[in-house]
Amino acid sequence: MFDSTLQIEVVEADITRLEVDVIVNAANSSLLGGGGVDGAIHRAAGPELLDECRRLGGCDAGDAKATKGHRLPAKHVIHTVGPIWRGRDKGEPELLSSCYSRSLQLAEQLGARSIAFPAISTGIYGFPKIPAAQIAIKTVHQHRGKVKRVLFVCFDRETAEIYRSLLLDGTAANE
Ligand code: ADP
């Protein structure tokens, strides 16, 4: 079932520029920074973010931990660790779904109304883009709470087109 009060947007943007309550970071389990969106977030947030992350003691795949946004326009960063795609089903879809649901749970605890997600695990971690987008859309649609605006932030045209066509089609939300 669609939650008609949830506003979902697909944007082609650099997630570090967005003025939302929460941006989600596709981190690695050390939470000490890395490449891709993780590196971009740490560069934009400044060294205070790394200091705060050092105190979190890492994070398991499928889980999430929150920090402040520091120098970012976003108030908070939720760091989630996506699964590394291993070429066959080793529980990666469930872990990826958990990244979205745990991030939304933490966003609720922070009192957030808006949250921006990157396409978790689809870069360096190699999760195929279409099933990853289906999981993201389905999990977000299942969420109920005070978060009312969800942005799927796409760094390339191909990813944006995947999200747009799945959202228009509607089946990913209802499977
Ligand atoms: P992972 O290790 O989880 O695969 P990556 O950072 O390699 O994480 O990639 C996740 C997604 O984030 C990819 O679609 C990548 O293109 C995208 N990405 C990279 N930099 C940014 C950014 N600054 N803003 C938004 N998305 C980004």
PDB file of C-alpha atoms and ligand atoms in Angstrom:
ATOM      1  CA  MET A   1       0.000   0.000   0.000  1.00  0.00           C
ATOM      2  CA  PHE A   2       1.201   3.499  -0.794  1.00  0.00           C
ATOM      3  CA  ASP A   3       1.349   5.953   2.067  1.00  0.00           C
ATOM      4  CA  SER A   4      -0.130   8.982   0.329  1.00  0.00           C
ATOM      5  CA  THR A   5       1.333  11.353   2.921  1.00  0.00           C
ATOM      6  CA  LEU A   6       4.928  10.348   2.127  1.00  0.00           C
ATOM      7  CA  GLN A   7       6.545  12.626  -0.404  1.00  0.00           C
ATOM      8  CA  ILE A   8       9.188  10.808  -2.443  1.00  0.00           C
ATOM      9  CA  GLU A   9      11.530  12.674  -4.766  1.00  0.00           C
ATOM     10  CA  VAL A  10      14.283  11.565  -7.109  1.00  0.00           C
ATOM     11  CA  VAL A  11      17.043  14.151  -7.394  1.00  0.00           C
ATOM     12  CA  GLU A  12      20.292  14.162  -9.329  1.00  0.00           C
ATOM     13  CA  ALA A  13      22.595  15.912  -6.928  1.00  0.00           C
ATOM     14  CA  ASP A  14      25.605  15.830  -4.662  1.00  0.00           C
ATOM     15  CA  ILE A  15      24.095  14.680  -1.365  1.00  0.00           C
ATOM     16  CA  THR A  16      26.493  16.879   0.628  1.00  0.00           C
ATOM     17  CA  ARG A  17      24.730  20.011  -0.705  1.00  0.00           C
ATOM     18  CA  LEU A  18      21.219  19.168   0.448  1.00  0.00           C
ATOM     19  CA  GLU A  19      19.415  21.120   3.141  1.00  0.00           C
ATOM     20  CA  VAL A  20      17.476  18.314   4.776  1.00  0.00           C
ATOM     21  CA  ASP A  21      17.247  17.090   8.359  1.00  0.00           C
ATOM     22  CA  VAL A  22      19.219  13.910   7.650  1.00  0.00           C
ATOM     23  CA  ILE A  23      21.529  12.704   4.924  1.00  0.00           C
ATOM     24  CA  VAL A  24      22.440   9.035   4.893  1.00  0.00           C
ATOM     25  CA  ASN A  25      26.028   7.970   4.343  1.00  0.00           C
ATOM     26  CA  ALA A  26      26.898   4.676   2.639  1.00  0.00           C
ATOM     27  CA  ALA A  27      29.778   4.030   5.027  1.00  0.00           C
ATOM     28  CA  ASN A  28      32.050   1.068   5.627  1.00  0.00           C
ATOM     29  CA  SER A  29      32.013  -0.858   8.894  1.00  0.00           C
ATOM     30  CA  SER A  30      34.891   1.115  10.419  1.00  0.00           C
ATOM     31  CA  LEU A  31      32.895   4.382  10.072  1.00  0.00           C
ATOM     32  CA  LEU A  32      36.263   6.054   9.610  1.00  0.00           C
ATOM     33  CA  GLY A  33      35.718   7.284   6.078  1.00  0.00           C
ATOM     34  CA  GLY A  34      36.313   5.806   2.662  1.00  0.00           C
ATOM     35  CA  GLY A  35      35.748   6.515  -1.002  1.00  0.00           C
ATOM     36  CA  GLY A  36      32.625   7.453  -2.926  1.00  0.00           C
ATOM     37  CA  VAL A  37      29.842   9.220  -1.089  1.00  0.00           C
ATOM     38  CA  ASP A  38      31.520   8.505   2.274  1.00  0.00           C
ATOM     39  CA  GLY A  39      34.629  10.455   1.272  1.00  0.00           C
ATOM     40  CA  ALA A  40      32.533  13.311  -0.105  1.00  0.00           C
ATOM     41  CA  ILE A  41      30.520  13.567   3.133  1.00  0.00           C
ATOM     42  CA  HIS A  42      33.632  13.585   5.323  1.00  0.00           C
ATOM     43  CA  ARG A  43      35.307  16.243   3.146  1.00  0.00           C
ATOM     44  CA  ALA A  44      32.247  18.475   3.263  1.00  0.00           C
ATOM     45  CA  ALA A  45      31.464  17.946   6.966  1.00  0.00           C
ATOM     46  CA  GLY A  46      35.016  18.629   8.144  1.00  0.00           C
ATOM     47  CA  PRO A  47      37.291  16.779  10.588  1.00  0.00           C
ATOM     48  CA  GLU A  48      34.800  17.068  13.460  1.00  0.00           C
ATOM     49  CA  LEU A  49      32.731  14.375  11.757  1.00  0.00           C
ATOM     50  CA  LEU A  50      35.627  11.922  11.854  1.00  0.00           C
ATOM     51  CA  ASP A  51      36.207  12.753  15.533  1.00  0.00           C
ATOM     52  CA  GLU A  52      32.579  11.924  16.301  1.00  0.00           C
ATOM     53  CA  CYS A  53      32.673   8.747  14.187  1.00  0.00           C
ATOM     54  CA  ARG A  54      35.762   7.507  16.060  1.00  0.00           C
ATOM     55  CA  ARG A  55      33.670   7.376  19.213  1.00  0.00           C
ATOM     56  CA  LEU A  56      30.980   5.156  17.639  1.00  0.00           C
ATOM     57  CA  GLY A  57      33.034   1.954  17.557  1.00  0.00           C
ATOM     58  CA  GLY A  58      32.137   0.907  14.013  1.00  0.00           C
ATOM     59  CA  CYS A  59      28.886  -0.457  12.649  1.00  0.00           C
ATOM     60  CA  ASP A  60      27.674  -3.813  11.320  1.00  0.00           C
ATOM     61  CA  ALA A  61      26.325  -4.283   7.801  1.00  0.00           C
ATOM     62  CA  GLY A  62      22.594  -3.559   7.797  1.00  0.00           C
ATOM     63  CA  ASP A  63      22.816  -1.327  10.857  1.00  0.00           C
ATOM     64  CA  ALA A  64      23.105   2.466  11.184  1.00  0.00           C
ATOM     65  CA  LYS A  65      24.484   5.080  13.587  1.00  0.00           C
ATOM     66  CA  ALA A  66      23.804   8.813  13.768  1.00  0.00           C
ATOM     67  CA  THR A  67      26.070  11.834  14.107  1.00  0.00           C
ATOM     68  CA  LYS A  68      25.660  15.554  13.771  1.00  0.00           C
ATOM     69  CA  GLY A  69      26.060  17.168  10.355  1.00  0.00           C
ATOM     70  CA  HIS A  70      28.874  19.506  11.462  1.00  0.00           C
ATOM     71  CA  ARG A  71      29.728  21.744   8.474  1.00  0.00           C
ATOM     72  CA  LEU A  72      27.066  20.208   6.229  1.00  0.00           C
ATOM     73  CA  PRO A  73      23.773  21.962   5.556  1.00  0.00           C
ATOM     74  CA  ALA A  74      22.064  18.788   6.829  1.00  0.00           C
ATOM     75  CA  LYS A  75      21.483  18.643  10.590  1.00  0.00           C
ATOM     76  CA  HIS A  76      22.472  14.997  10.968  1.00  0.00           C
ATOM     77  CA  VAL A  77      24.276  12.223   9.143  1.00  0.00           C
ATOM     78  CA  ILE A  78      23.101   8.647   9.531  1.00  0.00           C
ATOM     79  CA  HIS A  79      25.925   6.279   8.665  1.00  0.00           C
ATOM     80  CA  THR A  80      24.735   2.928   7.425  1.00  0.00           C
ATOM     81  CA  VAL A  81      26.811   0.014   6.179  1.00  0.00           C
ATOM     82  CA  GLY A  82      25.501  -1.660   3.065  1.00  0.00           C
ATOM     83  CA  PRO A  83      26.252  -5.256   2.104  1.00  0.00           C
ATOM     84  CA  ILE A  84      29.078  -6.017  -0.305  1.00  0.00           C
ATOM     85  CA  TRP A  85      27.598  -7.803  -3.322  1.00  0.00           C
ATOM     86  CA  ARG A  86      29.219 -11.232  -3.644  1.00  0.00           C
ATOM     87  CA  GLY A  87      27.596 -12.304  -6.886  1.00  0.00           C
ATOM     88  CA  ARG A  88      24.871 -14.450  -5.401  1.00  0.00           C
ATOM     89  CA  ASP A  89      22.393 -14.340  -2.590  1.00  0.00           C
ATOM     90  CA  LYS A  90      24.159 -14.330   0.760  1.00  0.00           C
ATOM     91  CA  GLY A  91      21.493 -12.280   2.476  1.00  0.00           C
ATOM     92  CA  GLU A  92      22.496  -9.078   0.718  1.00  0.00           C
ATOM     93  CA  PRO A  93      18.903  -8.003  -0.151  1.00  0.00           C
ATOM     94  CA  GLU A  94      17.784  -8.300   3.484  1.00  0.00           C
ATOM     95  CA  LEU A  95      20.834  -6.388   4.699  1.00  0.00           C
ATOM     96  CA  LEU A  96      20.256  -3.640   2.153  1.00  0.00           C
ATOM     97  CA  SER A  97      16.609  -3.325   3.176  1.00  0.00           C
ATOM     98  CA  SER A  98      17.723  -3.136   6.792  1.00  0.00           C
ATOM     99  CA  CYS A  99      20.010  -0.182   5.940  1.00  0.00           C
ATOM    100  CA  TYR A 100      16.955   1.782   4.795  1.00  0.00           C
ATOM    101  CA  SER A 101      14.667   0.736   7.646  1.00  0.00           C
ATOM    102  CA  ARG A 102      17.251   1.264  10.414  1.00  0.00           C
ATOM    103  CA  SER A 103      18.134   4.676   8.967  1.00  0.00           C
ATOM    104  CA  LEU A 104      14.463   5.657   8.978  1.00  0.00           C
ATOM    105  CA  GLN A 105      14.080   4.429  12.565  1.00  0.00           C
ATOM    106  CA  LEU A 106      17.039   6.551  13.682  1.00  0.00           C
ATOM    107  CA  ALA A 107      15.710   9.532  11.725  1.00  0.00           C
ATOM    108  CA  GLU A 108      12.447   9.197  13.668  1.00  0.00           C
ATOM    109  CA  GLN A 109      14.376   9.182  16.951  1.00  0.00           C
ATOM    110  CA  LEU A 110      16.101  12.392  15.871  1.00  0.00           C
ATOM    111  CA  GLY A 111      12.732  14.009  15.115  1.00  0.00           C
ATOM    112  CA  ALA A 112      13.586  14.369  11.437  1.00  0.00           C
ATOM    113  CA  ARG A 113      10.961  15.200   8.826  1.00  0.00           C
ATOM    114  CA  SER A 114      13.186  14.899   5.757  1.00  0.00           C
ATOM    115  CA  ILE A 115      15.873  12.379   4.814  1.00  0.00           C
ATOM    116  CA  ALA A 116      18.075  11.946   1.745  1.00  0.00           C
ATOM    117  CA  PHE A 117      19.436   8.536   0.746  1.00  0.00           C
ATOM    118  CA  PRO A 118      22.224   7.773  -1.714  1.00  0.00           C
ATOM    119  CA  ALA A 119      21.983   4.539  -3.716  1.00  0.00           C
ATOM    120  CA  ILE A 120      23.534   2.445  -0.936  1.00  0.00           C
ATOM    121  CA  SER A 121      25.879  -0.410  -1.968  1.00  0.00           C
ATOM    122  CA  THR A 122      25.595   0.329  -5.715  1.00  0.00           C
ATOM    123  CA  GLY A 123      29.025   1.954  -6.060  1.00  0.00           C
ATOM    124  CA  ILE A 124      32.180   0.335  -4.727  1.00  0.00           C
ATOM    125  CA  TYR A 125      30.123  -2.431  -3.050  1.00  0.00           C
ATOM    126  CA  GLY A 126      28.762  -3.579  -6.422  1.00  0.00           C
ATOM    127  CA  PHE A 127      25.088  -4.294  -5.670  1.00  0.00           C
ATOM    128  CA  PRO A 128      23.191  -4.368  -9.012  1.00  0.00           C
ATOM    129  CA  LYS A 129      21.416  -1.044  -9.461  1.00  0.00           C
ATOM    130  CA  ILE A 130      17.907  -2.138 -10.407  1.00  0.00           C
ATOM    131  CA  PRO A 131      17.292  -4.615  -7.554  1.00  0.00           C
ATOM    132  CA  ALA A 132      18.941  -2.158  -5.150  1.00  0.00           C
ATOM    133  CA  ALA A 133      16.502   0.579  -6.201  1.00  0.00           C
ATOM    134  CA  GLN A 134      13.564  -1.836  -5.898  1.00  0.00           C
ATOM    135  CA  ILE A 135      14.603  -2.672  -2.332  1.00  0.00           C
ATOM    136  CA  ALA A 136      15.082   1.017  -1.460  1.00  0.00           C
ATOM    137  CA  ILE A 137      11.639   1.996  -2.786  1.00  0.00           C
ATOM    138  CA  LYS A 138       9.836  -0.940  -1.211  1.00  0.00           C
ATOM    139  CA  THR A 139      11.418  -0.428   2.213  1.00  0.00           C
ATOM    140  CA  VAL A 140      10.736   3.298   2.244  1.00  0.00           C
ATOM    141  CA  HIS A 141       7.096   2.713   1.309  1.00  0.00           C
ATOM    142  CA  GLN A 142       6.700   0.373   4.262  1.00  0.00           C
ATOM    143  CA  HIS A 143       7.808   3.069   6.687  1.00  0.00           C
ATOM    144  CA  ARG A 144       5.269   4.760   8.913  1.00  0.00           C
ATOM    145  CA  GLY A 145       6.187   7.723  11.060  1.00  0.00           C
ATOM    146  CA  LYS A 146       6.866  11.414  11.182  1.00  0.00           C
ATOM    147  CA  VAL A 147       9.403  11.456   8.365  1.00  0.00           C
ATOM    148  CA  LYS A 148       7.382  12.886   5.509  1.00  0.00           C
ATOM    149  CA  ARG A 149       9.890  13.654   2.792  1.00  0.00           C
ATOM    150  CA  VAL A 150      12.309  11.105   1.343  1.00  0.00           C
ATOM    151  CA  LEU A 151      14.826  12.011  -1.337  1.00  0.00           C
ATOM    152  CA  PHE A 152      16.538   9.366  -3.432  1.00  0.00           C
ATOM    153  CA  VAL A 153      19.742  11.112  -4.396  1.00  0.00           C
ATOM    154  CA  CYS A 154      21.248   9.863  -7.627  1.00  0.00           C
ATOM    155  CA  PHE A 155      24.777  10.743  -8.635  1.00  0.00           C
ATOM    156  CA  ASP A 156      24.355   9.637 -12.232  1.00  0.00           C
ATOM    157  CA  ARG A 157      21.630   9.795 -14.844  1.00  0.00           C
ATOM    158  CA  GLU A 158      21.292   6.015 -15.131  1.00  0.00           C
ATOM    159  CA  THR A 159      20.470   5.613 -11.437  1.00  0.00           C
ATOM    160  CA  ALA A 160      17.970   8.487 -11.577  1.00  0.00           C
ATOM    161  CA  GLU A 161      16.226   6.900 -14.560  1.00  0.00           C
ATOM    162  CA  ILE A 162      16.001   3.555 -12.758  1.00  0.00           C
ATOM    163  CA  TYR A 163      14.348   5.189  -9.738  1.00  0.00           C
ATOM    164  CA  ARG A 164      12.003   7.287 -11.861  1.00  0.00           C
ATOM    165  CA  SER A 165      10.811   4.367 -13.946  1.00  0.00           C
ATOM    166  CA  LEU A 166      10.308   2.115 -10.888  1.00  0.00           C
ATOM    167  CA  LEU A 167       8.362   4.818  -9.069  1.00  0.00           C
ATOM    168  CA  LEU A 168       6.183   5.505 -12.131  1.00  0.00           C
ATOM    169  CA  ASP A 169       5.611   1.797 -12.610  1.00  0.00           C
ATOM    170  CA  GLY A 170       4.623   1.411  -8.969  1.00  0.00           C
ATOM    171  CA  THR A 171       5.293  -2.315  -8.690  1.00  0.00           C
ATOM    172  CA  ALA A 172       8.481  -1.982  -6.609  1.00  0.00           C
ATOM    173  CA  ALA A 173       6.453  -0.404  -3.821  1.00  0.00           C
ATOM    174  CA  ASN A 174       3.873  -3.146  -3.703  1.00  0.00           C
ATOM    175  CA  GLU A 175       5.767  -6.385  -4.294  1.00  0.00           C
TER     176      GLU A 175
HETATM  177  P1  ADP B   1      29.005   1.716  -1.565  1.00  0.00           P
HETATM  178  O1  ADP B   1      30.362   1.378  -1.013  1.00  0.00           O
HETATM  179  O2  ADP B   1      27.890   1.527  -0.546  1.00  0.00           O
HETATM  180  O3  ADP B   1      28.732   1.046  -2.873  1.00  0.00           O
HETATM  181  P2  ADP B   1      29.615   4.268  -2.907  1.00  0.00           P
HETATM  182  O4  ADP B   1      29.881   5.575  -2.249  1.00  0.00           O
HETATM  183  O5  ADP B   1      30.714   3.649  -3.678  1.00  0.00           O
HETATM  184  O6  ADP B   1      29.031   3.302  -1.751  1.00  0.00           O
HETATM  185  O7  ADP B   1      28.390   4.421  -3.887  1.00  0.00           O
HETATM  186  C1  ADP B   1      27.031   4.536  -3.474  1.00  0.00           C
HETATM  187  C2  ADP B   1      26.301   5.468  -4.430  1.00  0.00           C
HETATM  188  O8  ADP B   1      26.602   6.828  -4.076  1.00  0.00           O
HETATM  189  C3  ADP B   1      26.704   5.325  -5.903  1.00  0.00           C
HETATM  190  O9  ADP B   1      25.517   5.375  -6.686  1.00  0.00           O
HETATM  191  C4  ADP B   1      27.573   6.553  -6.151  1.00  0.00           C
HETATM  192  O10 ADP B   1      27.496   6.987  -7.496  1.00  0.00           O
HETATM  193  C5  ADP B   1      26.877   7.561  -5.248  1.00  0.00           C
HETATM  194  N1  ADP B   1      27.642   8.766  -4.870  1.00  0.00           N
HETATM  195  C6  ADP B   1      28.972   8.969  -4.842  1.00  0.00           C
HETATM  196  N2  ADP B   1      29.243  10.226  -4.421  1.00  0.00           N
HETATM  197  C7  ADP B   1      28.035  10.834  -4.168  1.00  0.00           C
HETATM  198  C8  ADP B   1      27.624  12.122  -3.724  1.00  0.00           C
HETATM  199  N3  ADP B   1      28.502  13.073  -3.428  1.00  0.00           N
HETATM  200  N4  ADP B   1      26.285  12.365  -3.599  1.00  0.00           N
HETATM  201  C9  ADP B   1      25.369  11.405  -3.875  1.00  0.00           C
HETATM  202  N5  ADP B   1      25.680  10.168  -4.282  1.00  0.00           N
HETATM  203  C10 ADP B   1      27.003   9.884  -4.440  1.00  0.00           C
END
